[in-house]
Amino acid sequence: MIPRSVLQKKETLDEINGELNCGLKYSDDISCLKEKVLIDGKMIPNRIVYQPMEGCDASPDGSPGELTKRRYLRFASGGAGIIWFEAVSCLPEGRANPRQLMLNDENIDKYKILLEKIRETAIKENGCAPLIIMQNTHSGRYSRPNGVPEPVIAYNNELFEKDKPIDRSRIISDEGLDRVKESLVKNSVLAEKAGFDGVDVKCCHRYLNSELLSAYEREGRYGGSFENRTRLLRESVEGSIQSVSKGFIVSSRLNVYDGFPYPYGFGVRRDGSSEFDKTEPVKLIKELEMLGVKIIDITMGNPYFNPHVNRPFAIGPYVPEEHPAAGVARMLNVITEIHRDVPSVKVISSGLSWLGTLAPNIAAAYIKDGGFDFAGFGRMSLAYPDLAKDIIEKGALDKKKICLACSKCTELMRSPGGTPGCVVKDPLYTKLYRQLKK
């Protein structure tokens, strides 16, 4: 039986490809990860991206806390070409927890200071500054602004609620969604003033914008047709582009596949299965490109319901029927399929952390083959913040530093008062984990 532990040997990859027929690509030459990429007049120093990893460690007013600053300065030293800054709520009621970041006119200077320090640190350590994109969000059904569930949903989903539907008063009205759109646009303007290089109108992992993509049975201007279901994303992106300066990047971290059957999932066939259907995701990305979007960060699944789909793990809350390698292959092959239909939009991959020391080799193979343009690392960046530097300077990852895909960072995040970090590799979070376990 093939082990589920993270990859560290090419021989294991060969065995996986042979037995599971995953077709995961591999290249000994990873030099493409060092290449510079020009997007909208901005030169990105390499093809490595640190994905948005929510810290739940902001100050009560939504400004960066001490652990927030520590995390991003470690990322800055680490050498990634893009730091995709974590979710920043556009409205108080849309915060996922009382310590989620939130940008406003009163705390904008604190963001300016942090961004200046990130760039100073990166230039000092690596000779260049990363592109910094702010994730602009409303948490929707996962809103917990006061520490208890206060969901704002697009519709009731019996897969999640089963026999306990959420009170209909929690279904946001069309007028409420209009207000969210206005707030997302305002947040984009504030992000530029704060000093970010761009903004991501977040549309993934079943947060509000993402949930609307599958609101097939919702009535009104935000449900039913493709045009209506994608309205909040498209109009928030369009409004942001019209409201910021030329050259300020507007993007989205986009779920192209939810992994739930119709009518509860986006990017799936309408035959009752959960099989991927690229039709609407490709159509949506083409429409975003027409609005001016030049780069997309692609992901899938729901970390609260089917986390093996978006972040395959060695150890987690359950044992999925599929091997983690099958989940990684789905992610990379779906991204490749979409990118080949929309080749003019730069694409960031997700789901690479489980690949361990082989991640650079596998990512490089897909990049060289046109599967995507940037290699995105989430959990791995928490465990190994200098991974980009090691890839660029040493040509390999250190097996002693890699993420073990043990899910303890998620366990820590979801503990009362918890804030995610690598419990195994970072002594600060090891101590915090032990305190919470007591």
Coordinates of C-alpha atoms in Angstrom, one line a residue:
M1 CA 0.0 0.0 0.0
I2 CA 1.4 3.4 -0.9
P3 CA 1.9 5.6 2.2
R4 CA -0.1 8.8 2.6
S5 CA 2.9 10.7 4.1
V6 CA 4.3 13.7 2.2
L7 CA 6.5 12.9 -0.8
Q8 CA 10.2 12.9 -0.4
K9 CA 11.4 10.4 -3.0
K10 CA 11.1 10.3 -6.8
E11 CA 10.7 6.6 -6.5
T12 CA 7.5 7.1 -4.4
L13 CA 6.1 9.4 -7.1
D14 CA 6.8 6.8 -9.8
E15 CA 5.0 4.2 -7.7
I16 CA 2.0 6.5 -7.2
N17 CA 1.8 7.3 -10.9
G18 CA 2.0 3.6 -11.7
E19 CA -0.5 2.4 -9.2
L20 CA -3.0 5.3 -9.0
N21 CA -2.6 6.5 -12.6
C22 CA -2.3 10.1 -11.3
G23 CA -0.1 11.3 -14.2
L24 CA 1.8 13.8 -12.0
K25 CA 4.6 15.4 -14.0
Y26 CA 8.2 15.8 -12.8
S27 CA 11.2 17.7 -13.9
D28 CA 14.8 17.7 -12.6
D29 CA 15.2 21.2 -14.0
I30 CA 13.4 23.7 -11.7
S31 CA 15.1 26.8 -13.0
C32 CA 11.8 28.2 -14.4
L33 CA 10.7 28.9 -10.8
K34 CA 13.5 31.5 -10.6
E35 CA 12.2 33.4 -13.7
K36 CA 10.9 36.9 -13.5
V37 CA 7.3 37.6 -14.8
L38 CA 5.9 40.9 -15.9
I39 CA 2.2 41.6 -15.1
D40 CA 0.6 44.9 -15.9
G41 CA 3.9 46.8 -15.7
K42 CA 5.0 45.1 -12.4
M43 CA 8.0 42.8 -12.4
I44 CA 7.6 39.8 -10.2
P45 CA 11.0 38.5 -9.1
N46 CA 10.1 34.7 -9.3
R47 CA 7.3 32.3 -9.9
I48 CA 6.8 31.3 -6.2
V49 CA 3.7 32.5 -4.3
Y50 CA 2.9 32.4 -0.6
Q51 CA -0.9 31.8 -0.5
P52 CA -3.3 33.6 1.9
M53 CA -3.1 31.9 5.2
E54 CA -5.6 33.5 7.7
G55 CA -3.9 34.2 11.0
C56 CA -6.8 35.1 13.3
D57 CA -4.4 37.3 15.1
A58 CA -5.4 40.9 14.3
S59 CA -6.1 43.5 16.9
P60 CA -9.7 44.1 17.8
D61 CA -9.9 47.1 15.4
G62 CA -8.8 44.8 12.5
S63 CA -5.2 46.1 12.3
P64 CA -2.2 43.7 12.1
G65 CA -1.3 42.2 15.5
E66 CA 2.1 41.2 16.7
L67 CA 1.8 37.7 15.3
T68 CA 0.5 39.1 12.0
K69 CA 3.6 41.2 11.7
R70 CA 5.9 38.3 12.7
R71 CA 4.3 36.1 10.0
Y72 CA 4.6 38.6 7.2
L73 CA 8.2 39.6 8.0
R74 CA 9.1 35.9 8.0
F75 CA 7.5 35.6 4.6
A76 CA 9.3 38.8 3.4
S77 CA 12.6 37.2 4.3
G78 CA 11.6 34.0 2.6
G79 CA 12.0 35.3 -0.9
A80 CA 8.6 34.6 -2.6
G81 CA 7.8 36.6 -5.7
I82 CA 4.2 37.1 -4.6
I83 CA 2.9 37.4 -1.1
W84 CA -0.9 36.9 -1.4
F85 CA -1.9 38.6 1.8
E86 CA -4.6 36.9 3.8
A87 CA -8.4 37.7 4.0
V88 CA -9.2 41.2 5.0
S89 CA -12.9 41.7 5.8
C90 CA -14.8 44.4 3.9
L91 CA -17.5 44.7 6.7
P92 CA -17.5 44.1 10.4
E93 CA -20.4 41.6 10.2
G94 CA -18.4 39.7 7.5
R95 CA -15.4 38.9 9.8
A96 CA -14.7 35.1 10.2
N97 CA -13.7 35.7 13.8
P98 CA -13.2 38.7 16.2
R99 CA -9.5 38.8 15.2
Q100 CA -9.8 38.7 11.5
L101 CA -8.0 41.6 9.7
M102 CA -10.2 44.5 8.6
L103 CA -9.1 47.6 6.8
N104 CA -10.7 51.0 7.3
D105 CA -9.9 54.7 7.3
E106 CA -8.9 54.6 11.0
N107 CA -6.3 51.9 10.9
I108 CA -4.9 52.3 7.3
D109 CA -1.6 53.8 8.6
K110 CA -0.9 50.6 10.5
Y111 CA -1.1 48.6 7.2
K112 CA 1.1 51.2 5.5
I113 CA 3.8 50.6 8.2
L114 CA 3.6 46.8 7.9
L115 CA 3.8 46.9 4.1
E116 CA 6.8 49.2 4.2
K117 CA 8.6 46.8 6.6
I118 CA 7.7 43.8 4.4
R119 CA 9.4 45.5 1.4
E120 CA 12.4 46.7 3.4
T121 CA 13.0 43.3 4.8
A122 CA 12.6 41.6 1.4
I123 CA 15.0 44.0 -0.3
K124 CA 17.5 43.6 2.5
E125 CA 17.4 39.8 2.5
N126 CA 16.7 39.0 -1.2
G127 CA 17.6 42.2 -3.1
C128 CA 14.0 42.6 -4.4
A129 CA 10.5 43.2 -3.1
P130 CA 7.6 40.8 -3.7
L131 CA 4.3 41.7 -5.2
I132 CA 1.8 42.0 -2.4
I133 CA -1.9 41.3 -3.1
M134 CA -4.6 41.8 -0.5
Q135 CA -7.5 39.3 -0.2
N136 CA -10.7 41.2 0.0
T137 CA -13.5 39.2 1.5
H138 CA -16.9 38.7 3.2
S139 CA -17.0 35.4 5.1
G140 CA -20.7 34.7 4.5
R141 CA -21.9 31.5 6.1
Y142 CA -18.6 31.4 8.1
S143 CA -19.0 34.8 9.7
R144 CA -18.3 34.9 13.4
P145 CA -17.6 38.5 14.2
N146 CA -18.3 38.1 17.9
G147 CA -16.9 34.6 18.3
V148 CA -20.1 32.7 17.7
P149 CA -21.8 31.7 14.4
E150 CA -23.6 34.6 12.8
P151 CA -24.0 33.2 9.3
V152 CA -24.8 35.3 6.2
I153 CA -25.9 32.9 3.6
A154 CA -26.8 33.0 -0.1
Y155 CA -29.2 30.1 0.3
N156 CA -29.8 27.1 2.5
N157 CA -27.7 24.1 1.5
E158 CA -29.1 20.7 2.7
L159 CA -25.6 19.1 2.3
F160 CA -24.4 21.3 5.1
E161 CA -27.5 22.0 7.2
K162 CA -29.1 18.6 6.6
D163 CA -32.3 18.6 8.8
K164 CA -31.4 21.9 10.5
P165 CA -31.7 24.7 7.9
I166 CA -30.4 28.1 8.9
D167 CA -33.1 30.6 9.7
R168 CA -34.3 32.3 6.5
S169 CA -33.6 35.7 8.1
R170 CA -29.9 34.9 7.7
I171 CA -30.3 34.7 3.9
I172 CA -28.9 38.0 2.6
S173 CA -31.2 40.1 0.4
D174 CA -30.3 41.5 -3.0
E175 CA -30.0 44.9 -1.3
G176 CA -27.7 43.4 1.2
L177 CA -25.5 42.0 -1.6
D178 CA -25.5 45.5 -3.2
R179 CA -24.1 46.8 0.0
V180 CA -21.4 44.0 0.1
K181 CA -20.4 45.0 -3.5
E182 CA -20.0 48.6 -2.5
S183 CA -17.9 47.6 0.5
L184 CA -15.7 45.3 -1.6
V185 CA -15.0 48.1 -4.0
K186 CA -14.3 50.5 -1.1
N187 CA -11.9 48.0 0.4
S188 CA -10.1 47.8 -2.9
V189 CA -9.6 51.5 -2.9
L190 CA -8.3 51.4 0.7
A191 CA -6.0 48.6 -0.2
E192 CA -4.3 50.8 -2.9
K193 CA -4.1 53.7 -0.4
A194 CA -2.5 51.4 2.1
G195 CA 0.2 50.4 -0.3
F196 CA -0.8 47.0 -1.6
D197 CA 0.1 46.2 -5.2
G198 CA -3.3 44.7 -5.9
V199 CA -6.4 43.2 -4.5
D200 CA -8.1 39.8 -4.7
V201 CA -11.9 39.8 -4.7
K202 CA -12.1 36.5 -2.8
C203 CA -14.4 34.0 -4.4
C204 CA -13.4 30.6 -3.0
H205 CA -13.9 28.0 -0.2
R206 CA -17.6 28.7 0.2
Y207 CA -17.4 32.2 1.6
L208 CA -20.1 34.5 0.4
N209 CA -18.9 35.3 -3.2
S210 CA -18.1 31.7 -3.7
E211 CA -21.4 30.4 -2.4
L212 CA -23.3 32.6 -4.8
L213 CA -21.7 30.8 -7.8
S214 CA -23.9 27.8 -7.0
A215 CA -27.1 29.7 -6.1
Y216 CA -29.0 28.0 -8.9
E217 CA -32.3 28.0 -7.1
R218 CA -32.0 31.5 -5.5
E219 CA -34.5 34.1 -6.8
G220 CA -33.7 37.7 -7.7
R221 CA -30.7 39.4 -9.2
Y222 CA -28.1 37.2 -7.6
G223 CA -29.5 33.8 -8.3
G224 CA -30.5 31.4 -11.0
S225 CA -28.8 32.3 -14.2
F226 CA -25.0 32.3 -14.7
E227 CA -25.2 36.1 -15.1
N228 CA -26.9 36.5 -11.8
R229 CA -24.9 34.0 -9.8
T230 CA -21.6 35.6 -10.9
R231 CA -22.9 39.2 -10.5
L232 CA -21.3 40.0 -7.1
L233 CA -17.9 38.8 -8.3
R234 CA -18.0 40.5 -11.7
E235 CA -19.4 43.8 -10.5
S236 CA -17.1 44.0 -7.5
V237 CA -14.1 43.3 -9.8
E238 CA -15.4 45.8 -12.4
G239 CA -16.1 48.4 -9.7
S240 CA -12.7 47.9 -8.2
I241 CA -10.9 48.3 -11.6
Q242 CA -12.8 51.5 -12.3
S243 CA -12.0 52.9 -8.8
V244 CA -8.3 52.3 -8.6
S245 CA -5.3 53.5 -10.5
K246 CA -4.1 52.0 -13.7
G247 CA -1.5 49.3 -12.9
F248 CA -3.1 48.4 -9.6
I249 CA -3.9 44.7 -10.0
V250 CA -7.4 43.4 -9.4
S251 CA -7.7 39.6 -9.3
S252 CA -9.6 36.8 -7.6
R253 CA -8.8 33.6 -5.7
L254 CA -11.4 31.5 -7.5
N255 CA -13.0 28.2 -6.8
V256 CA -13.4 26.5 -10.1
Y257 CA -14.7 23.2 -8.6
D258 CA -16.6 22.8 -5.3
G259 CA -16.8 19.0 -5.2
F260 CA -20.5 18.9 -4.3
P261 CA -23.2 17.7 -6.7
Y262 CA -25.6 20.0 -8.5
P263 CA -27.5 22.1 -7.3
Y264 CA -25.1 22.8 -4.5
G265 CA -21.8 22.9 -6.3
F266 CA -20.1 25.1 -8.9
G267 CA -18.0 23.6 -11.7
V268 CA -19.8 20.3 -11.6
R269 CA -21.9 18.3 -14.1
R270 CA -25.7 18.5 -13.8
D271 CA -26.2 14.8 -13.8
G272 CA -26.2 14.3 -10.0
S273 CA -22.5 13.4 -9.8
S274 CA -19.6 15.5 -8.4
E275 CA -17.6 15.3 -11.6
F276 CA -15.8 18.4 -12.8
D277 CA -17.3 20.5 -15.6
K278 CA -15.1 23.3 -16.9
T279 CA -17.9 25.1 -18.9
E280 CA -18.9 27.8 -16.3
P281 CA -15.4 28.3 -14.7
V282 CA -13.8 28.9 -18.1
K283 CA -16.7 31.3 -19.1
L284 CA -16.3 33.2 -15.9
I285 CA -12.5 33.6 -16.2
K286 CA -13.0 34.8 -19.8
E287 CA -15.5 37.4 -18.6
L288 CA -13.1 38.5 -15.8
E289 CA -10.3 38.9 -18.4
M290 CA -12.5 41.1 -20.5
L291 CA -13.0 43.3 -17.4
G292 CA -9.2 43.7 -17.1
V293 CA -8.2 40.7 -14.8
K294 CA -4.7 39.5 -15.8
I295 CA -3.9 36.9 -13.1
I296 CA -6.1 34.4 -11.3
D297 CA -5.3 32.3 -8.2
I298 CA -7.2 29.0 -8.7
T299 CA -8.4 26.7 -6.0
M300 CA -11.3 24.3 -5.2
G301 CA -13.2 22.5 -2.5
N302 CA -14.3 23.6 1.0
P303 CA -11.9 23.5 3.9
Y304 CA -14.8 23.0 6.3
F305 CA -16.6 20.2 4.5
N306 CA -14.2 18.4 2.1
P307 CA -10.7 19.7 2.9
H308 CA -9.1 16.8 1.1
V309 CA -10.2 18.4 -2.2
N310 CA -8.4 21.7 -1.7
R311 CA -5.5 20.7 0.6
P312 CA -4.7 17.0 0.5
F313 CA -3.3 15.9 3.8
A314 CA -1.4 13.0 5.4
I315 CA -3.2 13.3 8.7
G316 CA -6.5 15.1 9.1
P317 CA -10.0 15.2 10.5
Y318 CA -11.0 12.0 8.6
V319 CA -9.5 9.5 6.2
P320 CA -10.7 10.3 2.7
E321 CA -11.5 7.5 0.3
E322 CA -8.9 8.8 -2.2
H323 CA -5.1 8.9 -1.7
P324 CA -3.8 12.5 -1.2
A325 CA -1.9 12.2 -4.5
A326 CA -5.2 11.8 -6.3
G327 CA -6.4 15.1 -4.8
V328 CA -3.2 16.9 -5.9
A329 CA -3.5 15.4 -9.4
R330 CA -7.1 16.6 -9.6
M331 CA -6.1 20.1 -8.6
L332 CA -3.1 20.4 -11.0
N333 CA -4.9 18.7 -13.9
V334 CA -8.0 20.9 -13.5
I335 CA -5.9 24.0 -13.4
T336 CA -4.0 22.9 -16.5
E337 CA -7.3 22.2 -18.4
I338 CA -8.6 25.6 -17.5
H339 CA -5.4 27.5 -18.3
R340 CA -5.2 25.9 -21.8
D341 CA -8.6 27.4 -22.5
V342 CA -7.6 30.8 -21.1
P343 CA -3.9 31.0 -21.8
S344 CA -3.6 34.8 -21.8
V345 CA -4.5 35.0 -18.0
K346 CA -1.6 34.2 -15.7
V347 CA -2.6 31.4 -13.3
I348 CA -1.4 30.5 -9.8
S349 CA -1.7 26.9 -8.7
S350 CA -2.8 25.6 -5.3
G351 CA -2.5 22.3 -3.5
L352 CA 1.3 21.7 -3.6
S353 CA 2.2 21.4 0.0
W354 CA 1.6 17.6 0.3
L355 CA 4.2 17.1 -2.5
G356 CA 6.9 17.8 0.1
T357 CA 10.5 18.0 -1.2
L358 CA 9.3 17.1 -4.7
A359 CA 7.0 20.1 -4.9
P360 CA 9.4 22.3 -6.8
N361 CA 10.1 19.6 -9.4
I362 CA 6.4 18.8 -10.0
A363 CA 5.5 22.5 -10.1
A364 CA 8.3 23.3 -12.5
A365 CA 7.2 20.4 -14.8
Y366 CA 3.6 21.9 -15.0
I367 CA 4.9 25.4 -15.6
K368 CA 7.2 24.3 -18.4
D369 CA 4.3 22.4 -20.0
G370 CA 2.0 25.4 -19.8
G371 CA -0.2 24.1 -17.0
F372 CA 0.1 27.2 -14.9
D373 CA 2.4 30.2 -14.3
F374 CA 3.1 30.3 -10.6
A375 CA 3.5 27.7 -7.8
G376 CA 1.4 28.6 -4.8
F377 CA 2.3 27.3 -1.3
G378 CA -0.1 27.7 1.7
R379 CA 0.6 25.5 4.7
M380 CA 4.2 24.9 3.5
S381 CA 4.9 28.7 4.0
L382 CA 3.9 28.5 7.6
A383 CA 6.2 25.5 8.3
Y384 CA 9.0 26.7 6.0
P385 CA 8.8 30.5 5.4
D386 CA 12.2 30.5 3.6
L387 CA 11.2 27.8 1.1
A388 CA 11.4 30.2 -1.8
K389 CA 14.9 31.3 -0.9
D390 CA 16.0 27.6 -0.7
I391 CA 14.5 26.8 -4.1
I392 CA 16.1 29.8 -5.7
E393 CA 19.5 29.6 -4.0
K394 CA 20.0 25.9 -3.3
G395 CA 17.8 24.4 -6.0
A396 CA 15.9 22.1 -3.5
L397 CA 13.9 22.0 -0.3
D398 CA 15.3 20.8 3.0
K399 CA 13.4 17.7 4.1
K400 CA 13.8 18.7 7.7
K401 CA 11.8 21.9 7.1
I402 CA 8.9 20.8 4.9
C403 CA 5.3 20.8 5.9
L404 CA 4.2 17.3 7.1
A405 CA 0.5 17.9 6.1
C406 CA -0.5 16.9 9.6
S407 CA -3.4 19.4 9.8
K408 CA -2.3 20.7 13.3
C409 CA -2.2 24.3 12.0
T410 CA -5.9 23.9 11.1
E411 CA -6.6 22.2 14.4
L412 CA -4.9 25.1 16.2
M413 CA -6.9 27.7 14.2
R414 CA -10.2 26.1 15.1
S415 CA -9.5 25.8 18.8
P416 CA -11.1 28.5 21.0
G417 CA -8.6 31.4 21.0
G418 CA -6.4 29.7 18.5
T419 CA -4.3 31.2 15.8
P420 CA -2.7 29.0 13.1
G421 CA 0.9 28.4 12.8
C422 CA 3.2 25.3 12.3
V423 CA 2.9 23.3 15.5
V424 CA 5.7 21.0 14.4
K425 CA 8.3 23.4 13.0
D426 CA 7.7 26.7 14.9
P427 CA 8.4 26.6 18.7
L428 CA 6.1 29.6 19.3
Y429 CA 3.1 27.7 18.0
T430 CA 4.2 24.4 19.6
K431 CA 3.9 26.2 22.9
L432 CA 0.6 27.7 22.0
Y433 CA -0.8 24.3 20.9
R434 CA 0.3 22.7 24.2
Q435 CA -1.4 25.5 26.2
L436 CA -4.6 25.1 24.3
K437 CA -4.6 21.3 24.6
K438 CA -4.4 21.7 28.4

